[in-house]
Coordinates of N, CA and C in Angstrom, one line a residue:
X1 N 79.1 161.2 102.9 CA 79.6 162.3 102.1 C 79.6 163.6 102.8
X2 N 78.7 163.7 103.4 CA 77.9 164.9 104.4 C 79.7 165.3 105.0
X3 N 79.8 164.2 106.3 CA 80.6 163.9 107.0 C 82.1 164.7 106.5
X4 N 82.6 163.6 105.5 CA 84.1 164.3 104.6 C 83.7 165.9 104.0
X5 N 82.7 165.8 104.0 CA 83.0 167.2 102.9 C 82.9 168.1 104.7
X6 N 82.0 168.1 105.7 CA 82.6 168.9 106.5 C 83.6 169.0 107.0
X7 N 84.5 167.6 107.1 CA 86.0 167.9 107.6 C 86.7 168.3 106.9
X8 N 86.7 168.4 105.4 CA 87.8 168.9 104.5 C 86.8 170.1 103.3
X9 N 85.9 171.0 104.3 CA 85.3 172.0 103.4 C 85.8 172.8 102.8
X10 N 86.8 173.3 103.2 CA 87.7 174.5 102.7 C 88.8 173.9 101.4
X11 N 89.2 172.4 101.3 CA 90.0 171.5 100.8 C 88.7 171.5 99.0
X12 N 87.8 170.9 100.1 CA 86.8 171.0 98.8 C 86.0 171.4 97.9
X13 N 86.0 173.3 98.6 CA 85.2 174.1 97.8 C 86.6 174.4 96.9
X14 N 88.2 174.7 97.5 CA 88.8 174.9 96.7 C 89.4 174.1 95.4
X15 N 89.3 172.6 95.9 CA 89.2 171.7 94.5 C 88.1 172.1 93.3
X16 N 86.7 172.2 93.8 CA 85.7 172.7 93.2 C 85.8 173.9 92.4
X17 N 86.3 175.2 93.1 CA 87.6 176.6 92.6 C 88.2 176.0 91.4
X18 N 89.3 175.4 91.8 CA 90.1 174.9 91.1 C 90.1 174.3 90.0
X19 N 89.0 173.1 89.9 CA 88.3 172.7 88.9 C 87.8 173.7 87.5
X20 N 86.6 174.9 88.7 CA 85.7 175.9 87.9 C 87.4 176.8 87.0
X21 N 88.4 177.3 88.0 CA 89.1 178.1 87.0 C 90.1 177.2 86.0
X22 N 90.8 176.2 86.3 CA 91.4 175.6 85.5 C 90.8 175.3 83.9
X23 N 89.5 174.6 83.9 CA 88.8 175.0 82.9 C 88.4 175.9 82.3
X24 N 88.4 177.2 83.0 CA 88.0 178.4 82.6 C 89.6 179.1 81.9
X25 N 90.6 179.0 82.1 CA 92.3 178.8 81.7 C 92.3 178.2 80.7
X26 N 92.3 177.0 80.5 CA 92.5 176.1 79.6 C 91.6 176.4 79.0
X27 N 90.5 176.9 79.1 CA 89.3 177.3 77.8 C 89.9 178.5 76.9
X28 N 90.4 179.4 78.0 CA 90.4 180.9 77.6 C 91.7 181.3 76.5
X29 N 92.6 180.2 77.0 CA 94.0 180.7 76.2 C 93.9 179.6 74.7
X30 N 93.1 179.0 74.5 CA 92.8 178.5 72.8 C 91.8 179.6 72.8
X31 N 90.8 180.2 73.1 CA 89.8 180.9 72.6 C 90.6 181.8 72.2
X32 N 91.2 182.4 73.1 CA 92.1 183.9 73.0 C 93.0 183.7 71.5
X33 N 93.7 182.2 71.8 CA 94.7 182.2 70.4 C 94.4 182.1 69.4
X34 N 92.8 181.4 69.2 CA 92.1 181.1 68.1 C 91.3 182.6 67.6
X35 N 91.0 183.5 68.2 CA 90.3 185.1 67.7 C 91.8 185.6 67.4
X36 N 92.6 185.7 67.9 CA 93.6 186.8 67.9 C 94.9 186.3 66.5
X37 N 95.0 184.5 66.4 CA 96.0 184.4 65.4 C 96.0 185.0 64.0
X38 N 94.6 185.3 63.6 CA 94.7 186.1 62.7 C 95.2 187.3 62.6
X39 N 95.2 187.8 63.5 CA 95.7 189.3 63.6 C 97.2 188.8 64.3
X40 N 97.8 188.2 63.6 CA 99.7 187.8 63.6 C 99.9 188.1 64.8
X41 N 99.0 187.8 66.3 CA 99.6 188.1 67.7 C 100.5 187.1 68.5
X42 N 101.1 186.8 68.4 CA 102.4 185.9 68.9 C 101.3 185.6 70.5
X43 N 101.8 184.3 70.3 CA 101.7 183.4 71.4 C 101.7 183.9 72.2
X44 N 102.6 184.5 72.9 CA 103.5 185.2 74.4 C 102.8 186.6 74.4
X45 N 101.9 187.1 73.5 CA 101.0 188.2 73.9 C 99.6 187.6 74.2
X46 N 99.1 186.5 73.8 CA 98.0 185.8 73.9 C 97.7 185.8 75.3
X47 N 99.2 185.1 76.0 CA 99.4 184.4 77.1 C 99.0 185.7 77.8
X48 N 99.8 186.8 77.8 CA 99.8 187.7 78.4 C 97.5 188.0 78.8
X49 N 97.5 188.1 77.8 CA 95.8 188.6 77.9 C 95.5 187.9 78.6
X50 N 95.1 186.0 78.1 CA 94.9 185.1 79.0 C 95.1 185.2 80.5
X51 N 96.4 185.2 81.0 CA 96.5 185.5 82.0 C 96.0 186.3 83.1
X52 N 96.3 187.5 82.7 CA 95.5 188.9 83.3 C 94.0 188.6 83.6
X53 N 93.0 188.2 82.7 CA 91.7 188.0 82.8 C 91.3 186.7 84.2
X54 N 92.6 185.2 84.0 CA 92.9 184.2 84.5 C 92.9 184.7 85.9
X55 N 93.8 185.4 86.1 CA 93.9 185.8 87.3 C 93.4 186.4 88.0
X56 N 92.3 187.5 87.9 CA 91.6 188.1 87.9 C 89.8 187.2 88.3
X57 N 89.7 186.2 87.7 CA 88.7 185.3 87.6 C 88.8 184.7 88.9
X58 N 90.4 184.0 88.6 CA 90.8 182.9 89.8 C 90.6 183.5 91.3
X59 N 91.0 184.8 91.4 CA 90.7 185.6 92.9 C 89.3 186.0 93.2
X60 N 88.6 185.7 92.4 CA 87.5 186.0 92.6 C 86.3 185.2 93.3
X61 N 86.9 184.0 92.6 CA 86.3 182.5 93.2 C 87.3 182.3 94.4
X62 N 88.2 182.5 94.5 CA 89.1 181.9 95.9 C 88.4 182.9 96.8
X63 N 88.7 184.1 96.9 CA 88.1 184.9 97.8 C 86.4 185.1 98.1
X64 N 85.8 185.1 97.0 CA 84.1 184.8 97.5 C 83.7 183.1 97.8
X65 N 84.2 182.5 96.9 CA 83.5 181.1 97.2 C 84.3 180.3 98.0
X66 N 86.0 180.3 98.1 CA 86.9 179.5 99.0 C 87.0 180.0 100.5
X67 N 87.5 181.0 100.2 CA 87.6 181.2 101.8 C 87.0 182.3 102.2
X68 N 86.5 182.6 101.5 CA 85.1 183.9 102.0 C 85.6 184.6 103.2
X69 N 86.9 185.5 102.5 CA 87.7 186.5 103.3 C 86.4 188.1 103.6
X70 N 86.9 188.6 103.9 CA 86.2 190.5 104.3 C 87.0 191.0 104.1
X71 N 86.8 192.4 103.2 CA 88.0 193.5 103.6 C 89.3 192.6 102.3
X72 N 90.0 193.9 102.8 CA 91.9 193.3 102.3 C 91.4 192.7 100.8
X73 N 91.0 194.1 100.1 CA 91.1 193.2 99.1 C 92.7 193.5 98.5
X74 N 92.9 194.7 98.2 CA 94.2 194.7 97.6 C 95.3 194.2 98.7
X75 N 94.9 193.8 99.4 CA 96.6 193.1 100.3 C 96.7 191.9 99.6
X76 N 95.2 191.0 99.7 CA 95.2 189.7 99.0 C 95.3 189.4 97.7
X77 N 94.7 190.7 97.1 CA 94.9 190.5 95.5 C 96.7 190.9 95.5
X78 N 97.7 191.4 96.1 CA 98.8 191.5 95.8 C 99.4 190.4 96.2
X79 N 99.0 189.8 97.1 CA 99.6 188.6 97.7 C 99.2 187.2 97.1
X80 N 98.0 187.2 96.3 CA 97.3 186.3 95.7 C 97.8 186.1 94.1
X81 N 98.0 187.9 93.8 CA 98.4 187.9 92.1 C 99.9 187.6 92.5
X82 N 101.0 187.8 93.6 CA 102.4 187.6 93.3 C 102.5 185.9 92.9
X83 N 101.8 185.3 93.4 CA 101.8 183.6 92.9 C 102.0 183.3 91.3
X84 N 100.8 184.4 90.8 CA 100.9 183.7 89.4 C 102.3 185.0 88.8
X85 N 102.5 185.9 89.1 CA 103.2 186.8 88.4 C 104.7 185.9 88.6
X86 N 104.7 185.2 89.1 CA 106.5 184.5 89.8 C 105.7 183.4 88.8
X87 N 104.5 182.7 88.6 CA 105.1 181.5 87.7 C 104.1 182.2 86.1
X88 N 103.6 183.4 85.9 CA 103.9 184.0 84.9 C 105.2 184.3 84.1
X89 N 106.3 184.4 84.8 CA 107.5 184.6 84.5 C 108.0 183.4 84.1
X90 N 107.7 182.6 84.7 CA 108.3 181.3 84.4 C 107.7 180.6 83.2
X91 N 106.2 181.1 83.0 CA 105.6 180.7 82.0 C 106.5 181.2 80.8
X92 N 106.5 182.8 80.6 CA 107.4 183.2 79.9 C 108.5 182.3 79.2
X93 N 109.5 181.9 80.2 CA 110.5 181.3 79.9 C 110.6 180.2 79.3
X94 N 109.2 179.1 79.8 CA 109.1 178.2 79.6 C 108.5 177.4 78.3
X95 N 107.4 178.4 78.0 CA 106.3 178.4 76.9 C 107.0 178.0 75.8
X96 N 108.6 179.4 75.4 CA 109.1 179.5 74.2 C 109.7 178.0 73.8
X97 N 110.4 177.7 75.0 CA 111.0 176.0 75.2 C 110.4 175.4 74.4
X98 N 109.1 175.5 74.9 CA 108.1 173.9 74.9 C 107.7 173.7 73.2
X99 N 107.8 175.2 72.9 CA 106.5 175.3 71.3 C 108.2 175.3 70.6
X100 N 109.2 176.5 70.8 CA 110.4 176.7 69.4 C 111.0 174.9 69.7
X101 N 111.9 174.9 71.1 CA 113.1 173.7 71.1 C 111.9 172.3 71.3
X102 N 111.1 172.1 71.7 CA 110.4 170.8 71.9 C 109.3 170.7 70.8
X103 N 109.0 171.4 69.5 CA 108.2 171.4 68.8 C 106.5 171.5 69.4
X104 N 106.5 171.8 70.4 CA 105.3 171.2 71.0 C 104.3 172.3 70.6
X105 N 103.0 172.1 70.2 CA 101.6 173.4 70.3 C 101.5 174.2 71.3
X106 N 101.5 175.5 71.1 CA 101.2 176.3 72.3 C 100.0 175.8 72.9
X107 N 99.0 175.2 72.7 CA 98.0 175.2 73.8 C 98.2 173.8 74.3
X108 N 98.6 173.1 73.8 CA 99.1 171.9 74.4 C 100.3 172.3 75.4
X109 N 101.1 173.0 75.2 CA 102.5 173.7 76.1 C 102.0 174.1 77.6
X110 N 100.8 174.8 77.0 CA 100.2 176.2 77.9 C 99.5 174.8 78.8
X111 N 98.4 174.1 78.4 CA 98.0 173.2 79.9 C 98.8 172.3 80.3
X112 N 100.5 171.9 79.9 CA 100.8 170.9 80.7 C 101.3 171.7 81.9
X113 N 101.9 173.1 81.6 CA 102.7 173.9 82.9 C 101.8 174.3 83.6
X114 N 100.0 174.3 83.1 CA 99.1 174.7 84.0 C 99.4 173.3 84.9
X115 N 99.3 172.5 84.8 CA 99.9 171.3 86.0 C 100.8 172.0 87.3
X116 N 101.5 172.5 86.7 CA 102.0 173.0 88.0 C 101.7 174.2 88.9
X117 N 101.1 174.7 87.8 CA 100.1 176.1 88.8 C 99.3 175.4 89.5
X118 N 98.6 174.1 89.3 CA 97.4 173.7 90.0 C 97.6 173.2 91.0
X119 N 99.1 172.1 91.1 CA 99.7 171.0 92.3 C 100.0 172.1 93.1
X120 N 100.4 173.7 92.9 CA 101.2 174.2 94.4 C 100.7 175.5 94.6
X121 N 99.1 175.8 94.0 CA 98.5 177.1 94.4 C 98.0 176.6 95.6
X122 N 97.1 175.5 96.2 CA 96.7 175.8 97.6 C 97.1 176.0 98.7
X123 N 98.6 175.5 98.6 CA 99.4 175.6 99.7 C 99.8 177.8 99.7
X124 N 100.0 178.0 98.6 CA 100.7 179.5 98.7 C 99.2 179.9 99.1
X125 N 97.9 180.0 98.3 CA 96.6 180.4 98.6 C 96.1 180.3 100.1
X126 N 96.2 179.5 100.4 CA 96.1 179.2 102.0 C 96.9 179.6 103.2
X127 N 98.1 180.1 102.6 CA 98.9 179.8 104.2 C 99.1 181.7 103.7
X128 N 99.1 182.0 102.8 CA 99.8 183.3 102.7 C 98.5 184.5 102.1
X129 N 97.8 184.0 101.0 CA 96.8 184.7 100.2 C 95.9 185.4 100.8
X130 N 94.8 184.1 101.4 CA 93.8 184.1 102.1 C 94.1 183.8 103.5
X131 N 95.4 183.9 103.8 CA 95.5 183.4 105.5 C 94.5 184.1 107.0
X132 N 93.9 183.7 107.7 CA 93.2 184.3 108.8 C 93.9 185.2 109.7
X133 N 95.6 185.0 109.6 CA 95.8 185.5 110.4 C 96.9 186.6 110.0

């Protein structure tokens, strides 16, 4: 175990990352919708708060615990936040789909498209975010 986890350390503190925020997402946007539906706050403002906090969390663990960058914080938090703000947008778009035309629960909506934030952050996170070079 020793062995794999040294060849794929960076692979698997960021699975471990990934893990810690994903749960931490998926916790935050029912907590958020469950305080706030009383006070009549539409879904797509929920998201919004969620998010902001989400992302905020997520750079925090990528940058101290994954790749344990120096320095550059705002290069990388611009380059780290444009990932989610491009599939923020998309969330946007997509969210209204899933709950108005596909009848589906916003929090049920909200973690299947987190699937796709999760399959294609390491590649943008690593080659562009946190890159060495």
């Amino acid at each position: 175990i020793k062995n794999f986890y040294n060849k794929n350390k960076l692979k698997t503190k960021f699975l471990v990352a990934g893990g810690i925020n994903t749960l931490f997402g998926l916790g935050l946007f029912p907590l958020v919708y469950i305080l706030f539906k009383s006070y009549n706050f539409h879904y797509l403002i929920i998201l919004c708060i969620s998010q902001s906090i989400c992302i905020i969390f997520s750079y925090m663990t990528n940058k101290f615990f994954v790749f344990q960058t120096k320095g550059n914080y705002l290069n990388e938090f611009f380059k780290f936040s444009s990932f989610y703000v491009i599939y923020f947008l998309l969330n946007l778009f997509t969210l209204p789909i899933m709950v108005e035309l596909f009848k589906m629960g916003p929090i049920l909506s909200q973690a299947l498209f987190s699937i796709l934030i999760i399959v294609s952050s390491f590649f943008w996170h690593s080659k562009l975010s946190f890159s060495k070079n």
